[in-house]
PDB file of C-alpha atoms and ligand atoms in Angstrom:
ATOM      1  CA  MET A   1      15.308 136.903  90.739  1.00 83.00           C
ATOM      2  CA  ARG A   2      18.949 137.131  89.705  1.00 97.00           C
ATOM      3  CA  THR A   3      19.880 136.293  86.102  1.00 98.00           C
ATOM      4  CA  GLN A   4      22.652 133.729  86.225  1.00 98.00           C
ATOM      5  CA  ILE A   5      25.931 134.579  84.533  1.00 98.00           C
ATOM      6  CA  VAL A   6      28.533 132.231  83.083  1.00 98.00           C
ATOM      7  CA  VAL A   7      31.902 133.520  81.858  1.00 98.00           C
ATOM      8  CA  GLY A   8      34.709 131.532  80.248  1.00 98.00           C
ATOM      9  CA  ASN A   9      38.142 132.534  81.516  1.00 98.00           C
ATOM     10  CA  TRP A  10      40.518 131.389  78.790  1.00 98.00           C
ATOM     11  CA  LYS A  11      43.604 132.380  80.807  1.00 98.00           C
ATOM     12  CA  MET A  12      46.908 132.370  78.864  1.00 98.00           C
ATOM     13  CA  ASN A  13      45.702 130.077  76.094  1.00 98.00           C
ATOM     14  CA  ASN A  14      45.069 130.340  72.354  1.00 98.00           C
ATOM     15  CA  SER A  15      46.629 132.338  69.530  1.00 98.00           C
ATOM     16  CA  ILE A  16      44.518 135.069  67.937  1.00 98.00           C
ATOM     17  CA  SER A  17      43.277 132.734  65.203  1.00 98.00           C
ATOM     18  CA  GLU A  18      42.516 129.978  67.733  1.00 98.00           C
ATOM     19  CA  SER A  19      40.661 132.497  69.877  1.00 98.00           C
ATOM     20  CA  ILE A  20      38.526 133.631  66.934  1.00 98.00           C
ATOM     21  CA  ALA A  21      37.748 130.012  66.038  1.00 98.00           C
ATOM     22  CA  LEU A  22      36.755 129.180  69.618  1.00 98.00           C
ATOM     23  CA  ALA A  23      34.601 132.303  69.910  1.00 98.00           C
ATOM     24  CA  GLU A  24      32.895 131.521  66.600  1.00 98.00           C
ATOM     25  CA  ALA A  25      32.243 127.935  67.677  1.00 98.00           C
ATOM     26  CA  VAL A  26      30.627 129.064  70.930  1.00 98.00           C
ATOM     27  CA  ALA A  27      28.587 131.760  69.166  1.00 98.00           C
ATOM     28  CA  ALA A  28      27.368 129.253  66.564  1.00 97.00           C
ATOM     29  CA  GLY A  29      26.587 126.667  69.240  1.00 96.00           C
ATOM     30  CA  ILE A  30      24.333 128.991  71.224  1.00 96.00           C
ATOM     31  CA  ALA A  31      22.675 130.624  68.219  1.00 95.00           C
ATOM     32  CA  ASP A  32      19.754 128.195  68.204  1.00 88.00           C
ATOM     33  CA  ILE A  33      19.307 127.487  71.873  1.00 91.00           C
ATOM     34  CA  PRO A  34      17.413 129.589  74.393  1.00 90.00           C
ATOM     35  CA  LEU A  35      19.916 131.076  76.836  1.00 92.00           C
ATOM     36  CA  ASN A  36      18.692 131.403  80.401  1.00 92.00           C
ATOM     37  CA  CYS A  37      21.749 133.336  81.494  1.00 97.00           C
ATOM     38  CA  GLU A  38      24.182 136.077  80.605  1.00 98.00           C
ATOM     39  CA  ALA A  39      27.222 134.621  78.871  1.00 98.00           C
ATOM     40  CA  GLY A  40      30.715 135.942  78.320  1.00 98.00           C
ATOM     41  CA  ILE A  41      34.201 134.949  77.264  1.00 98.00           C
ATOM     42  CA  ALA A  42      37.552 136.309  78.421  1.00 99.00           C
ATOM     43  CA  PRO A  43      40.317 135.791  75.857  1.00 98.00           C
ATOM     44  CA  ALA A  44      43.895 136.986  76.364  1.00 98.00           C
ATOM     45  CA  PHE A  45      44.598 140.681  75.610  1.00 98.00           C
ATOM     46  CA  PRO A  46      45.982 140.311  72.038  1.00 98.00           C
ATOM     47  CA  ALA A  47      42.821 138.538  70.848  1.00 98.00           C
ATOM     48  CA  LEU A  48      40.255 140.894  72.379  1.00 98.00           C
ATOM     49  CA  GLY A  49      39.673 143.161  69.387  1.00 98.00           C
ATOM     50  CA  GLN A  50      39.196 140.399  66.858  1.00 98.00           C
ATOM     51  CA  VAL A  51      37.119 138.250  69.174  1.00 98.00           C
ATOM     52  CA  ALA A  52      34.898 141.307  69.731  1.00 98.00           C
ATOM     53  CA  SER A  53      34.196 141.371  65.983  1.00 98.00           C
ATOM     54  CA  ALA A  54      33.663 137.607  65.886  1.00 98.00           C
ATOM     55  CA  ILE A  55      30.926 137.763  68.560  1.00 98.00           C
ATOM     56  CA  SER A  56      29.348 141.071  67.582  1.00 97.00           C
ATOM     57  CA  ARG A  57      26.122 139.421  66.441  1.00 96.00           C
ATOM     58  CA  SER A  58      25.960 136.976  69.326  1.00 97.00           C
ATOM     59  CA  PRO A  59      24.674 137.475  72.879  1.00 97.00           C
ATOM     60  CA  LEU A  60      28.195 136.674  74.112  1.00 98.00           C
ATOM     61  CA  GLN A  61      29.834 139.522  76.006  1.00 98.00           C
ATOM     62  CA  LEU A  62      33.539 140.249  76.023  1.00 98.00           C
ATOM     63  CA  ALA A  63      35.600 140.231  79.217  1.00 99.00           C
ATOM     64  CA  ALA A  64      39.254 140.949  79.938  1.00 99.00           C
ATOM     65  CA  GLN A  65      41.234 138.990  82.500  1.00 98.00           C
ATOM     66  CA  ASN A  66      42.890 141.955  84.215  1.00 98.00           C
ATOM     67  CA  CYS A  67      43.511 145.691  83.984  1.00 98.00           C
ATOM     68  CA  HIS A  68      45.735 148.331  85.549  1.00 98.00           C
ATOM     69  CA  PHE A  69      44.629 150.798  88.222  1.00 98.00           C
ATOM     70  CA  GLU A  70      45.924 153.927  86.494  1.00 98.00           C
ATOM     71  CA  ASP A  71      44.498 155.593  83.402  1.00 97.00           C
ATOM     72  CA  ASN A  72      47.681 155.644  81.318  1.00 97.00           C
ATOM     73  CA  GLY A  73      51.376 156.387  81.554  1.00 98.00           C
ATOM     74  CA  ALA A  74      54.693 154.723  82.255  1.00 98.00           C
ATOM     75  CA  TYR A  75      53.508 151.260  83.291  1.00 98.00           C
ATOM     76  CA  THR A  76      55.330 148.979  80.877  1.00 98.00           C
ATOM     77  CA  GLY A  77      53.399 145.842  80.088  1.00 98.00           C
ATOM     78  CA  GLU A  78      50.111 147.004  81.582  1.00 98.00           C
ATOM     79  CA  VAL A  79      46.697 147.554  79.986  1.00 98.00           C
ATOM     80  CA  SER A  80      44.241 150.287  80.998  1.00 98.00           C
ATOM     81  CA  THR A  81      40.478 150.246  81.325  1.00 98.00           C
ATOM     82  CA  SER A  82      40.027 152.619  78.362  1.00 98.00           C
ATOM     83  CA  MET A  83      42.117 150.284  76.189  1.00 98.00           C
ATOM     84  CA  LEU A  84      39.845 147.408  77.191  1.00 98.00           C
ATOM     85  CA  LYS A  85      36.761 149.410  76.356  1.00 98.00           C
ATOM     86  CA  SER A  86      38.178 150.423  72.996  1.00 98.00           C
ATOM     87  CA  ALA A  87      38.833 146.729  72.276  1.00 98.00           C
ATOM     88  CA  GLY A  88      35.144 146.004  72.917  1.00 98.00           C
ATOM     89  CA  CYS A  89      35.183 144.717  76.495  1.00 98.00           C
ATOM     90  CA  SER A  90      32.242 145.293  78.774  1.00 98.00           C
ATOM     91  CA  TRP A  91      33.614 143.159  81.621  1.00 99.00           C
ATOM     92  CA  VAL A  92      36.904 142.702  83.453  1.00 99.00           C
ATOM     93  CA  ILE A  93      37.857 139.864  85.806  1.00 99.00           C
ATOM     94  CA  LEU A  94      39.806 141.197  88.804  1.00 98.00           C
ATOM     95  CA  GLY A  95      41.602 139.602  91.730  1.00 98.00           C
ATOM     96  CA  HIS A  96      41.781 136.136  90.203  1.00 98.00           C
ATOM     97  CA  SER A  97      43.729 133.837  92.524  1.00 98.00           C
ATOM     98  CA  GLU A  98      46.413 133.377  89.863  1.00 98.00           C
ATOM     99  CA  ARG A  99      46.956 137.166  89.855  1.00 98.00           C
ATOM    100  CA  ARG A 100      47.092 137.124  93.655  1.00 98.00           C
ATOM    101  CA  GLN A 101      49.393 134.078  93.812  1.00 97.00           C
ATOM    102  CA  TYR A 102      51.844 134.688  90.950  1.00 97.00           C
ATOM    103  CA  PHE A 103      51.761 138.463  90.548  1.00 97.00           C
ATOM    104  CA  GLY A 104      51.535 139.589  94.147  1.00 97.00           C
ATOM    105  CA  GLU A 105      48.143 141.281  93.943  1.00 98.00           C
ATOM    106  CA  ASP A 106      46.804 141.898  97.413  1.00 98.00           C
ATOM    107  CA  ASN A 107      43.361 143.146  98.435  1.00 98.00           C
ATOM    108  CA  GLN A 108      44.526 146.773  98.239  1.00 98.00           C
ATOM    109  CA  VAL A 109      45.766 146.450  94.648  1.00 98.00           C
ATOM    110  CA  VAL A 110      42.614 144.573  93.694  1.00 98.00           C
ATOM    111  CA  ASN A 111      40.535 147.319  95.306  1.00 98.00           C
ATOM    112  CA  ARG A 112      42.283 150.024  93.254  1.00 98.00           C
ATOM    113  CA  LYS A 113      41.569 148.048  90.093  1.00 98.00           C
ATOM    114  CA  VAL A 114      37.921 147.463  91.035  1.00 98.00           C
ATOM    115  CA  LYS A 115      37.402 151.187  91.628  1.00 98.00           C
ATOM    116  CA  LYS A 116      39.152 152.165  88.397  1.00 98.00           C
ATOM    117  CA  ALA A 117      37.226 149.651  86.303  1.00 98.00           C
ATOM    118  CA  LEU A 118      33.831 150.588  87.739  1.00 98.00           C
ATOM    119  CA  ALA A 119      34.582 154.294  87.324  1.00 98.00           C
ATOM    120  CA  ALA A 120      35.459 153.596  83.682  1.00 98.00           C
ATOM    121  CA  GLY A 121      32.034 152.037  83.151  1.00 98.00           C
ATOM    122  CA  LEU A 122      33.220 148.438  82.963  1.00 98.00           C
ATOM    123  CA  LYS A 123      31.399 145.618  84.722  1.00 98.00           C
ATOM    124  CA  VAL A 124      33.577 143.779  87.219  1.00 99.00           C
ATOM    125  CA  ILE A 125      33.919 140.162  88.294  1.00 99.00           C
ATOM    126  CA  LEU A 126      35.731 140.290  91.639  1.00 99.00           C
ATOM    127  CA  CYS A 127      37.291 136.899  92.455  1.00 98.00           C
ATOM    128  CA  VAL A 128      37.746 135.667  95.997  1.00 98.00           C
ATOM    129  CA  GLY A 129      38.663 132.301  97.466  1.00 98.00           C
ATOM    130  CA  GLU A 130      40.663 130.449 100.095  1.00 98.00           C
ATOM    131  CA  THR A 131      43.662 128.141  99.733  1.00 96.00           C
ATOM    132  CA  LEU A 132      43.563 124.520 100.875  1.00 95.00           C
ATOM    133  CA  GLU A 133      45.645 125.403 103.924  1.00 95.00           C
ATOM    134  CA  GLU A 134      43.196 128.147 104.870  1.00 96.00           C
ATOM    135  CA  ARG A 135      40.230 125.813 104.449  1.00 95.00           C
ATOM    136  CA  GLU A 136      41.878 123.141 106.553  1.00 94.00           C
ATOM    137  CA  SER A 137      42.631 125.605 109.304  1.00 96.00           C
ATOM    138  CA  GLY A 138      38.991 126.700 109.418  1.00 96.00           C
ATOM    139  CA  VAL A 139      39.428 130.297 108.236  1.00 98.00           C
ATOM    140  CA  THR A 140      37.643 130.065 104.865  1.00 98.00           C
ATOM    141  CA  GLU A 141      34.870 132.520 105.646  1.00 98.00           C
ATOM    142  CA  THR A 142      37.221 134.995 107.354  1.00 98.00           C
ATOM    143  CA  ILE A 143      39.577 135.009 104.365  1.00 98.00           C
ATOM    144  CA  VAL A 144      36.851 135.230 101.738  1.00 98.00           C
ATOM    145  CA  ASN A 145      34.847 137.917 103.494  1.00 98.00           C
ATOM    146  CA  THR A 146      37.991 139.978 104.121  1.00 98.00           C
ATOM    147  CA  GLN A 147      38.712 139.762 100.387  1.00 98.00           C
ATOM    148  CA  VAL A 148      35.165 140.975  99.728  1.00 98.00           C
ATOM    149  CA  ARG A 149      35.306 143.828 102.268  1.00 98.00           C
ATOM    150  CA  GLU A 150      38.780 145.045 101.314  1.00 98.00           C
ATOM    151  CA  GLY A 151      38.208 144.535  97.598  1.00 98.00           C
ATOM    152  CA  LEU A 152      35.104 146.717  97.817  1.00 98.00           C
ATOM    153  CA  GLN A 153      36.474 149.388 100.167  1.00 98.00           C
ATOM    154  CA  GLY A 154      35.094 152.749  99.047  1.00 98.00           C
ATOM    155  CA  VAL A 155      32.865 151.203  96.366  1.00 98.00           C
ATOM    156  CA  ASP A 156      29.338 152.617  96.683  1.00 97.00           C
ATOM    157  CA  ASP A 157      27.674 151.497  93.468  1.00 97.00           C
ATOM    158  CA  VAL A 158      27.646 147.717  93.109  1.00 98.00           C
ATOM    159  CA  SER A 159      25.106 147.561  90.287  1.00 98.00           C
ATOM    160  CA  ARG A 160      27.843 146.460  87.855  1.00 98.00           C
ATOM    161  CA  LEU A 161      29.554 144.049  90.213  1.00 98.00           C
ATOM    162  CA  VAL A 162      29.623 140.256  90.220  1.00 98.00           C
ATOM    163  CA  ILE A 163      31.549 138.248  92.819  1.00 98.00           C
ATOM    164  CA  ALA A 164      33.200 134.958  91.840  1.00 98.00           C
ATOM    165  CA  TYR A 165      33.859 132.527  94.676  1.00 98.00           C
ATOM    166  CA  GLU A 166      36.735 130.348  93.541  1.00 98.00           C
ATOM    167  CA  PRO A 167      38.344 128.106  96.134  1.00 97.00           C
ATOM    168  CA  VAL A 168      42.013 128.017  95.108  1.00 96.00           C
ATOM    169  CA  TRP A 169      42.224 124.262  95.780  1.00 95.00           C
ATOM    170  CA  ALA A 170      39.469 123.649  93.230  1.00 95.00           C
ATOM    171  CA  ILE A 171      40.949 125.675  90.354  1.00 93.00           C
ATOM    172  CA  GLY A 172      42.344 123.544  87.563  1.00 90.00           C
ATOM    173  CA  THR A 173      42.645 120.569  89.913  1.00 91.00           C
ATOM    174  CA  GLY A 174      39.548 118.619  88.924  1.00 88.00           C
ATOM    175  CA  LYS A 175      38.418 118.923  92.577  1.00 87.00           C
ATOM    176  CA  THR A 176      35.157 120.826  92.739  1.00 88.00           C
ATOM    177  CA  ALA A 177      33.736 122.180  95.956  1.00 90.00           C
ATOM    178  CA  SER A 178      30.607 120.193  96.749  1.00 96.00           C
ATOM    179  CA  LYS A 179      27.406 122.078  96.137  1.00 97.00           C
ATOM    180  CA  GLU A 180      26.926 122.318  99.902  1.00 97.00           C
ATOM    181  CA  GLN A 181      30.472 123.625 100.499  1.00 97.00           C
ATOM    182  CA  ALA A 182      30.043 126.235  97.782  1.00 98.00           C
ATOM    183  CA  GLU A 183      26.550 127.263  98.913  1.00 98.00           C
ATOM    184  CA  GLU A 184      27.766 127.777 102.475  1.00 98.00           C
ATOM    185  CA  VAL A 185      30.456 130.239 101.361  1.00 98.00           C
ATOM    186  CA  HIS A 186      28.142 131.966  98.861  1.00 98.00           C
ATOM    187  CA  ALA A 187      25.570 132.521 101.622  1.00 98.00           C
ATOM    188  CA  SER A 188      28.287 133.921 103.857  1.00 98.00           C
ATOM    189  CA  ILE A 189      29.455 136.307 101.100  1.00 98.00           C
ATOM    190  CA  ARG A 190      25.871 137.448 100.624  1.00 98.00           C
ATOM    191  CA  ALA A 191      25.588 138.110 104.362  1.00 98.00           C
ATOM    192  CA  THR A 192      28.716 140.278 104.162  1.00 98.00           C
ATOM    193  CA  LEU A 193      27.314 142.134 101.137  1.00 98.00           C
ATOM    194  CA  SER A 194      24.141 142.652 103.107  1.00 98.00           C
ATOM    195  CA  GLU A 195      26.092 144.234 105.981  1.00 98.00           C
ATOM    196  CA  LEU A 196      27.900 146.482 103.515  1.00 98.00           C
ATOM    197  CA  TYR A 197      25.060 147.462 101.180  1.00 98.00           C
ATOM    198  CA  GLY A 198      21.810 146.387 102.832  1.00 98.00           C
ATOM    199  CA  SER A 199      19.871 143.218 102.198  1.00 98.00           C
ATOM    200  CA  GLN A 200      17.926 144.412  99.173  1.00 98.00           C
ATOM    201  CA  THR A 201      21.070 145.386  97.258  1.00 98.00           C
ATOM    202  CA  ALA A 202      22.866 142.218  98.406  1.00 98.00           C
ATOM    203  CA  GLU A 203      20.009 140.067  97.093  1.00 98.00           C
ATOM    204  CA  GLY A 204      20.592 141.515  93.629  1.00 98.00           C
ATOM    205  CA  ILE A 205      24.350 140.835  93.407  1.00 98.00           C
ATOM    206  CA  ARG A 206      25.295 137.740  91.428  1.00 98.00           C
ATOM    207  CA  ILE A 207      27.819 135.375  93.041  1.00 98.00           C
ATOM    208  CA  GLN A 208      29.403 132.937  90.589  1.00 98.00           C
ATOM    209  CA  TYR A 209      31.144 129.733  91.564  1.00 98.00           C
ATOM    210  CA  GLY A 210      34.448 128.818  89.899  1.00 97.00           C
ATOM    211  CA  GLY A 211      36.777 125.851  90.262  1.00 97.00           C
ATOM    212  CA  SER A 212      36.611 122.765  88.041  1.00 95.00           C
ATOM    213  CA  VAL A 213      33.066 123.416  86.839  1.00 97.00           C
ATOM    214  CA  LYS A 214      32.230 120.932  84.080  1.00 97.00           C
ATOM    215  CA  PRO A 215      29.118 119.779  82.248  1.00 97.00           C
ATOM    216  CA  SER A 216      28.723 116.952  84.776  1.00 97.00           C
ATOM    217  CA  ASN A 217      28.553 119.168  87.879  1.00 97.00           C
ATOM    218  CA  ALA A 218      27.259 122.521  86.574  1.00 98.00           C
ATOM    219  CA  SER A 219      23.530 121.795  87.003  1.00 97.00           C
ATOM    220  CA  GLU A 220      23.746 120.782  90.650  1.00 97.00           C
ATOM    221  CA  LEU A 221      25.957 123.762  91.516  1.00 98.00           C
ATOM    222  CA  PHE A 222      23.800 126.270  89.619  1.00 97.00           C
ATOM    223  CA  ALA A 223      20.659 124.903  91.298  1.00 97.00           C
ATOM    224  CA  MET A 224      21.819 126.115  94.719  1.00 98.00           C
ATOM    225  CA  PRO A 225      19.997 129.206  95.987  1.00 97.00           C
ATOM    226  CA  ASN A 226      23.041 131.485  96.270  1.00 98.00           C
ATOM    227  CA  ILE A 227      25.011 130.237  93.252  1.00 98.00           C
ATOM    228  CA  ASP A 228      24.298 132.502  90.315  1.00 98.00           C
ATOM    229  CA  GLY A 229      26.346 130.907  87.547  1.00 98.00           C
ATOM    230  CA  GLY A 230      30.010 130.141  87.058  1.00 98.00           C
ATOM    231  CA  LEU A 231      33.451 131.365  86.099  1.00 98.00           C
ATOM    232  CA  ILE A 232      34.796 128.584  83.935  1.00 98.00           C
ATOM    233  CA  GLY A 233      38.471 127.907  83.195  1.00 98.00           C
ATOM    234  CA  GLY A 234      39.514 124.643  81.545  1.00 97.00           C
ATOM    235  CA  ALA A 235      36.045 123.639  80.350  1.00 98.00           C
ATOM    236  CA  SER A 236      35.583 126.984  78.568  1.00 98.00           C
ATOM    237  CA  LEU A 237      38.313 126.028  76.095  1.00 98.00           C
ATOM    238  CA  LYS A 238      36.110 123.255  74.680  1.00 98.00           C
ATOM    239  CA  PRO A 239      33.095 124.743  72.924  1.00 98.00           C
ATOM    240  CA  GLU A 240      30.845 121.732  73.515  1.00 97.00           C
ATOM    241  CA  ASP A 241      31.630 121.702  77.250  1.00 98.00           C
ATOM    242  CA  PHE A 242      31.171 125.451  77.638  1.00 98.00           C
ATOM    243  CA  ILE A 243      27.849 125.334  75.804  1.00 98.00           C
ATOM    244  CA  ALA A 244      26.688 122.421  77.965  1.00 97.00           C
ATOM    245  CA  ILE A 245      27.557 124.489  81.065  1.00 98.00           C
ATOM    246  CA  LEU A 246      25.634 127.489  79.682  1.00 98.00           C
ATOM    247  CA  THR A 247      22.578 125.314  79.213  1.00 96.00           C
ATOM    248  CA  ALA A 248      22.819 124.157  82.859  1.00 96.00           C
ATOM    249  CA  CYS A 249      21.659 127.596  84.041  1.00 95.00           C
ATOM    250  CA  LYS A 250      18.285 127.655  85.696  1.00 81.00           C
TER     251      LYS A 250
HETATM  252  P1  PGA B 301      38.980 125.904  86.213  1.00 97.47           P
HETATM  253  O1  PGA B 301      39.360 127.455  86.434  1.00 97.47           O
HETATM  254  O2  PGA B 301      37.558 125.863  85.738  1.00 97.47           O
HETATM  255  O3  PGA B 301      39.955 125.414  85.178  1.00 97.47           O
HETATM  256  O4  PGA B 301      39.157 125.220  87.533  1.00 97.47           O
HETATM  257  C1  PGA B 301      38.437 128.364  86.966  1.00 97.47           C
HETATM  258  C2  PGA B 301      39.069 129.735  87.061  1.00 97.47           C
HETATM  259  O5  PGA B 301      40.251 129.835  87.389  1.00 97.47           O
HETATM  260  O6  PGA B 301      38.397 130.755  86.813  1.00 97.47           O
END
């Protein structure tokens, strides 16, 4: 039985003080409720250290939204895995479609980051997903499974890996994949993981859904057999919505 996992991806939002306030509100909101899932938040880089302190007594885990694939050196503007760990992160989100779309990250770059982050002892959320054009031309599963295969090239130990299936057309658009559409892709990803790592290992890997998850649709999505929680953008910026989504875990 896989423990579901829900992570809030705050993207490029919130000052440091706003981030602390949001983290404290989420931590306070879940303090008295039984959590059936792992829960995390991913603030922007400048807020990581102080948010780590704000959630230190809460079950919330800290995630970063990106990292670089080298240890250190002349990479102006980049942040390394050891910096993330020293800020208190246990997770890093990699290959988000916004990184792929706006910052030119391809499967090979994502793969270098995945390997670096896992080697550094971080847990990784590897994001995959098709564009609307790709869905309409019937290549969703080819695209997504290529992202999985190439993103995991040379990765042997997947015990600290989570996959997030995020159809690009559903991110920030208010359009959610139906539970059946999402389940179909999740099952296909699991079949690919099974080919790569064997069925027993594949059965243990969590696959989150992301793309306009809200309190009103979280329960039906999270009830599907291959959907193991969510990566939440917009709704994670509102503590009451994020908490409602956390409580939708089975
Ligand atoms: P959204 O974003 O929930 O705002 O659609 C999800 C994501 O990009 O991780």
